[in-house]
Short mmCIF file of C-alpha atoms in Angstrom, two decimals:
data_model
loop_
_atom_site.label_atom_id
_atom_site.label_comp_id
_atom_site.label_asym_id
_atom_site.label_seq_id
_atom_site.Cartn_x
_atom_site.Cartn_y
_atom_site.Cartn_z
CA MET A 1 98.64 87.68 1.88
CA ASN A 2 99.87 86.10 5.08
CA TYR A 3 97.56 84.38 7.52
CA SER A 4 98.23 83.10 11.03
CA PHE A 5 97.17 79.49 11.25
CA THR A 6 95.52 78.03 14.33
CA PRO A 7 96.23 74.42 15.37
CA THR A 8 92.85 73.41 13.90
CA ILE A 9 93.76 74.87 10.53
CA LEU A 10 97.18 73.27 10.54
CA ILE A 11 95.75 69.85 11.38
CA ALA A 12 93.01 70.18 8.79
CA SER A 13 95.50 71.44 6.20
CA VAL A 14 97.56 68.31 6.73
CA CYS A 15 94.42 66.24 6.21
CA PHE A 16 93.59 68.20 3.07
CA SER A 17 97.12 67.73 1.76
CA ALA A 18 96.88 64.03 2.45
CA TYR A 19 93.59 63.99 0.58
CA GLU A 20 95.28 65.61 -2.40
CA ALA A 21 98.29 63.32 -2.11
CA GLU A 22 96.07 60.35 -2.93
CA SER A 23 95.83 61.77 -6.45
CA THR A 24 98.46 61.21 -9.09
CA PRO A 25 99.12 63.16 -12.27
CA CYS A 26 97.28 62.03 -15.37
CA GLU A 27 99.37 59.63 -17.37
CA THR A 28 97.48 59.97 -20.63
CA ASN A 29 97.90 62.59 -23.31
CA GLY A 30 94.17 63.20 -23.47
CA MET A 31 94.39 66.50 -21.60
CA ALA A 32 97.13 69.06 -21.59
CA GLY A 33 97.92 70.14 -18.07
CA CYS A 34 95.94 67.36 -16.42
CA GLU A 35 97.91 67.77 -13.21
CA GLY A 36 94.90 68.75 -11.12
CA ALA A 37 94.77 67.55 -7.54
CA TYR A 38 91.47 65.78 -8.03
CA VAL A 39 92.28 63.16 -10.66
CA THR A 40 93.36 59.80 -9.29
CA LYS A 41 94.23 58.13 -12.56
CA CYS A 42 92.87 58.94 -15.97
CA THR A 43 91.37 55.81 -17.45
CA ASP A 44 92.20 55.18 -21.08
CA THR A 45 88.61 55.13 -22.31
CA LYS A 46 86.85 57.15 -24.98
CA GLU A 47 84.58 58.75 -22.38
CA ALA A 48 87.49 59.78 -20.15
CA ARG A 49 89.46 61.25 -23.04
CA GLU A 50 86.44 63.24 -24.20
CA ILE A 51 85.88 64.65 -20.69
CA GLU A 52 89.54 65.57 -20.28
CA LYS A 53 89.69 67.32 -23.66
CA ALA A 54 86.49 69.21 -22.91
CA ILE A 55 87.76 70.31 -19.49
CA ALA A 56 91.02 71.50 -21.04
CA LYS A 57 89.07 73.88 -23.32
CA VAL A 58 87.10 75.49 -20.48
CA PRO A 59 89.49 78.44 -19.85
CA GLU A 60 89.28 79.41 -23.51
CA MET A 61 85.48 79.06 -23.53
CA MET A 62 85.06 81.03 -20.30
CA PHE A 63 87.16 83.81 -21.76
CA SER A 64 86.03 84.16 -25.34
CA GLN A 65 82.40 83.06 -25.64
CA THR A 66 79.06 84.67 -24.90
CA ASN A 67 77.35 83.78 -21.63
CA GLN A 68 74.82 81.55 -23.39
CA ARG A 69 77.52 79.63 -25.25
CA LYS A 70 79.59 79.32 -22.09
CA LYS A 71 76.66 77.89 -20.17
CA SER A 72 75.75 75.52 -23.00
CA TYR A 73 79.32 74.29 -23.23
CA VAL A 74 79.66 73.79 -19.47
CA ALA A 75 76.29 72.00 -19.39
CA SER A 76 77.53 69.59 -22.07
CA VAL A 77 80.71 68.90 -20.08
CA CYS A 78 78.71 68.30 -16.89
CA GLU A 79 76.42 65.95 -18.81
CA LYS A 80 79.43 63.90 -19.90
CA ILE A 81 80.80 63.84 -16.36
CA SER A 82 77.43 62.80 -14.90
CA LYS A 83 77.47 59.68 -17.07
CA PHE A 84 80.92 58.56 -15.90
CA PRO A 85 80.45 55.25 -14.05
CA ARG A 86 82.72 55.80 -11.05
CA VAL A 87 81.41 58.16 -8.36
CA GLN A 88 84.86 59.17 -7.14
CA MET A 89 86.01 60.07 -10.63
CA ARG A 90 82.81 61.99 -11.32
CA ASN A 91 83.40 64.13 -8.24
CA ARG A 92 87.00 64.72 -9.13
CA TYR A 93 86.19 65.61 -12.73
CA TYR A 94 83.71 68.20 -11.48
CA LEU A 95 86.41 69.70 -9.27
CA LEU A 96 88.94 69.60 -12.08
CA LEU A 97 86.41 71.46 -14.21
CA MET A 98 86.39 74.33 -11.71
CA GLU A 99 90.15 74.22 -11.36
CA SER A 100 90.54 74.42 -15.12
CA ALA A 101 88.11 77.36 -15.41
CA CYS A 102 90.07 79.29 -12.78
CA LYS A 103 93.16 79.06 -14.98
CA VAL A 104 91.62 81.55 -17.40
CA ASN A 105 94.07 84.38 -18.06
CA LEU A 106 91.97 87.46 -17.40
CA ALA A 107 94.90 89.78 -18.10
CA LYS A 108 94.10 89.21 -21.78
CA ILE A 109 90.91 91.20 -21.41
CA GLY A 110 92.92 94.41 -21.26
CA GLU A 111 94.78 93.42 -24.40
CA LEU A 112 91.52 93.02 -26.33
CA VAL A 113 90.12 96.45 -25.45
CA PRO A 114 91.60 98.97 -27.92
CA PRO A 115 93.19 102.22 -26.73
CA GLU A 116 90.79 105.14 -26.66
CA LYS A 117 91.03 108.54 -28.24
CA LYS A 118 91.75 111.45 -25.94
CA GLU A 119 88.35 113.04 -26.51
CA GLU A 120 86.70 109.79 -25.35
CA SER A 121 88.55 109.59 -22.06
CA LYS A 122 85.74 110.99 -19.89
CA SER A 123 84.08 108.39 -17.65
CA ARG A 124 80.56 107.36 -18.64
CA LEU A 125 79.62 106.10 -15.21
CA GLY A 126 80.36 109.23 -13.23
CA LEU A 127 80.44 108.39 -9.54
CA GLN A 128 79.85 104.67 -10.00
CA ILE A 129 83.50 104.08 -10.94
CA VAL A 130 85.28 107.31 -10.14
CA GLY A 131 88.23 108.37 -12.25
CA LEU A 132 88.14 105.61 -14.85
CA SER A 133 88.30 106.24 -18.57
CA ARG A 134 85.86 104.62 -20.96
CA ARG A 135 88.41 101.97 -21.85
CA GLU A 136 89.02 101.17 -18.18
CA GLU A 137 85.28 101.01 -17.54
CA LYS A 138 84.89 98.51 -20.36
CA ILE A 139 87.66 96.38 -18.90
CA VAL A 140 85.95 96.50 -15.49
CA PHE A 141 82.64 95.42 -17.05
CA LEU A 142 84.33 92.51 -18.84
CA LEU A 143 86.18 91.47 -15.68
CA ASP A 144 82.99 91.60 -13.65
CA ASP A 145 81.28 89.44 -16.26
CA ALA A 146 84.15 86.94 -16.07
CA TYR A 147 83.96 86.83 -12.27
CA ARG A 148 80.21 86.25 -12.44
CA SER A 149 80.69 83.45 -14.97
CA LEU A 150 83.13 81.71 -12.64
CA ASP A 151 80.70 82.28 -9.77
CA TRP A 152 77.90 80.69 -11.80
CA LEU A 153 80.12 77.70 -12.58
CA ALA A 154 81.07 77.24 -8.91
CA SER A 155 77.39 77.22 -7.96
CA GLU A 156 76.56 74.71 -10.69
CA ILE A 157 79.32 72.33 -9.59
CA TRP A 158 78.38 72.75 -5.92
CA GLU A 159 74.85 71.68 -6.81
CA LYS A 160 76.09 68.65 -8.77
CA LEU A 161 78.27 67.52 -5.86
CA SER A 162 75.78 68.27 -3.09
CA PHE A 163 72.60 66.81 -4.58
CA ALA A 164 74.00 63.77 -6.30
CA ARG A 165 72.50 60.38 -5.44
CA ILE A 166 75.70 59.81 -3.44
CA PRO A 167 76.71 63.30 -2.26
CA ALA A 168 80.37 64.26 -2.23
CA SER A 169 82.17 65.05 1.00
CA GLY A 170 81.67 68.50 2.48
CA LEU A 171 85.19 69.49 1.53
CA GLU A 172 84.56 68.52 -2.09
CA GLN A 173 81.17 70.25 -2.13
CA PHE A 174 82.58 73.65 -1.13
CA GLU A 175 85.92 73.42 -2.92
CA PRO A 176 84.57 75.11 -6.11
CA PHE A 177 83.79 78.23 -4.06
CA PHE A 178 87.19 78.08 -2.36
CA LYS A 179 88.91 77.82 -5.74
CA LEU A 180 86.92 80.83 -6.91
CA ILE A 181 87.87 82.91 -3.87
CA GLU A 182 91.54 82.03 -4.42
CA LYS A 183 91.20 83.11 -8.07
CA LEU A 184 89.59 86.41 -7.06
CA LYS A 185 92.28 87.11 -4.47
CA ALA A 186 94.93 86.41 -7.10
CA GLU A 187 93.10 88.93 -9.31
CA GLY A 188 93.27 91.41 -6.46
CA GLU A 189 97.03 90.99 -6.32
CA ARG A 190 97.30 91.32 -10.11
CA LEU A 191 95.33 94.57 -10.08
CA ARG A 192 96.78 95.89 -6.83
CA ASP A 193 98.57 98.86 -8.44
CA SER A 194 95.91 99.44 -11.08
CA PRO A 195 93.01 101.93 -10.98
CA LEU A 196 90.84 98.92 -11.80
CA SER A 197 91.38 97.47 -8.31
CA SER A 198 88.26 99.09 -6.87
CA ASP A 199 85.87 97.43 -4.47
CA LEU A 200 84.74 95.07 -7.22
CA ILE A 201 86.84 92.07 -6.19
CA ARG A 202 86.39 92.67 -2.48
CA ASN A 203 82.62 92.72 -2.89
CA HIS A 204 82.69 89.48 -4.86
CA VAL A 205 84.82 87.75 -2.22
CA GLU A 206 82.60 88.92 0.63
CA GLU A 207 79.43 87.85 -1.16
CA ILE A 208 80.79 84.39 -1.98
CA SER A 209 82.16 83.91 1.54
CA GLU A 210 78.78 84.74 3.06
CA ARG A 211 77.07 82.39 0.61
CA VAL A 212 79.37 79.55 1.63
CA GLU A 213 78.41 80.13 5.26
CA ARG A 214 74.73 80.20 4.36
CA LEU A 215 74.94 76.97 2.35
CA TYR A 216 77.08 75.34 5.03
CA PHE A 217 74.52 75.93 7.79
CA SER A 218 71.27 75.78 5.84
CA VAL A 219 72.05 72.91 3.46
CA TYR A 220 75.18 70.95 4.39
CA LEU A 221 74.45 70.69 8.14
CA ARG A 222 70.66 70.82 8.06
CA TYR A 223 69.61 68.81 5.03
CA SER A 224 72.43 66.35 4.46
CA ARG A 225 71.20 62.78 3.98
CA ASN A 226 73.66 61.63 6.58
CA SER A 227 74.97 63.53 9.57
CA PRO A 228 78.19 65.23 8.44
CA ASP A 229 81.31 63.61 9.79
CA PRO A 230 82.99 65.82 12.45
CA GLN A 231 86.33 65.56 10.67
CA ASP A 232 84.72 66.58 7.39
CA ARG A 233 83.13 69.58 9.11
CA ALA A 234 86.50 70.54 10.57
CA LEU A 235 88.11 70.33 7.13
CA VAL A 236 85.49 72.60 5.58
CA GLU A 237 85.76 75.17 8.38
CA ALA A 238 89.56 75.11 8.30
CA ARG A 239 89.68 75.45 4.52
CA PHE A 240 87.26 78.38 4.78
CA GLU A 241 89.50 80.17 7.27
CA GLN A 242 92.59 79.41 5.22
CA VAL A 243 91.10 80.84 2.03
CA VAL A 244 88.89 83.66 3.32
CA GLY A 245 91.25 84.81 6.08
CA ARG A 246 88.74 84.69 8.93
CA PRO A 247 86.91 81.94 10.82
CA MET A 248 83.49 80.84 9.65
CA CYS A 249 80.72 82.46 11.68
CA SER A 250 79.20 80.45 14.52
CA SER A 251 75.86 78.69 14.19
CA GLU A 252 74.45 81.07 16.82
CA LYS A 253 75.49 84.11 14.81
CA TYR A 254 74.12 82.60 11.62
CA GLU A 255 70.75 81.85 13.24
CA ALA A 256 70.59 85.37 14.70
CA GLU A 257 71.36 86.95 11.32
CA LEU A 258 68.83 84.65 9.65
CA ARG A 259 66.10 85.72 12.09
CA GLU A 260 67.03 89.37 11.55
CA ARG A 261 66.82 88.98 7.76
CA MET A 262 63.45 87.24 8.02
CA GLU A 263 62.10 89.96 10.32
CA ASN A 264 63.35 92.68 7.96
CA ASP A 265 61.77 90.90 4.99
CA GLU A 266 58.45 90.60 6.84
CA LYS A 267 58.60 94.27 7.81
CA LYS A 268 59.26 95.31 4.21
CA GLN A 269 56.39 93.13 3.03
CA ARG A 270 54.00 94.67 5.56
CA GLU A 271 55.07 98.17 4.54
CA LYS A 272 54.59 97.29 0.89
CA THR A 273 51.10 95.93 1.61
CA MET A 274 50.18 99.08 3.57
CA ARG A 275 51.33 101.31 0.71
CA ARG A 276 49.19 99.37 -1.74
CA LYS A 277 46.15 99.67 0.56
CA LYS A 278 46.64 103.40 0.92
CA GLN A 279 46.99 103.83 -2.83
CA GLY A 280 43.81 101.83 -3.32
CA GLU A 281 41.90 104.02 -0.87
CA GLN A 282 42.84 107.21 -2.69
CA PRO A 283 40.09 108.58 -4.97
#
């Protein structure tokens, strides 16, 4: 997908590239494929080797394990990372964790679902997923579960980076979501000519994009311990536009939408209360 880049995006992209350029490939053998952009230099310690090996296994765990086992495994990796003494390396290990998870090969899901018999080819979901066979529906369910697992992981890492004793930069905080959006868009390209390419991926991307905006305005700008650096803000906004394909909404628009949501919620609550009162008055 081609995007037209504004001068702000181009400048910020250069800054982001320079940020990545500070990193060098891992020189140890502790982790296969440890070429992630967020590792400065892998220290030859037992703790570092354990973290790198655990991160390398994440794609396999995200793909093959139950949700509970996935979450338990990720929690154990995050616990190891949280104990790493250097703040910068902790942040970069968290980001490498997300990068590693996004390397999961979701095309294998289709290979694991056996072909169906002709008499079983009628869709079980009717209008929910029109025109899909039972096998295709199962693949869609498994893909959706995988996307949600990656979404959960991005949220967990965002929380670790945002609420640490020394919070990460804004760009680092939101990078897990940006990595996820890139993964989902790559999935969209992979499934472009497939009947499985319904609105599933588009809905995920839109929901995550809106969540990033919400967290950006309501947490990053409003509740940061220190006032966000203007350059850091520009990097986040430029990275958002680069990945999502549209500019981040303005603070005015966000506040207006927030007020509208609050008013709608209050209206629904009043209507719910009135219904309960009426039901209570009935003999």
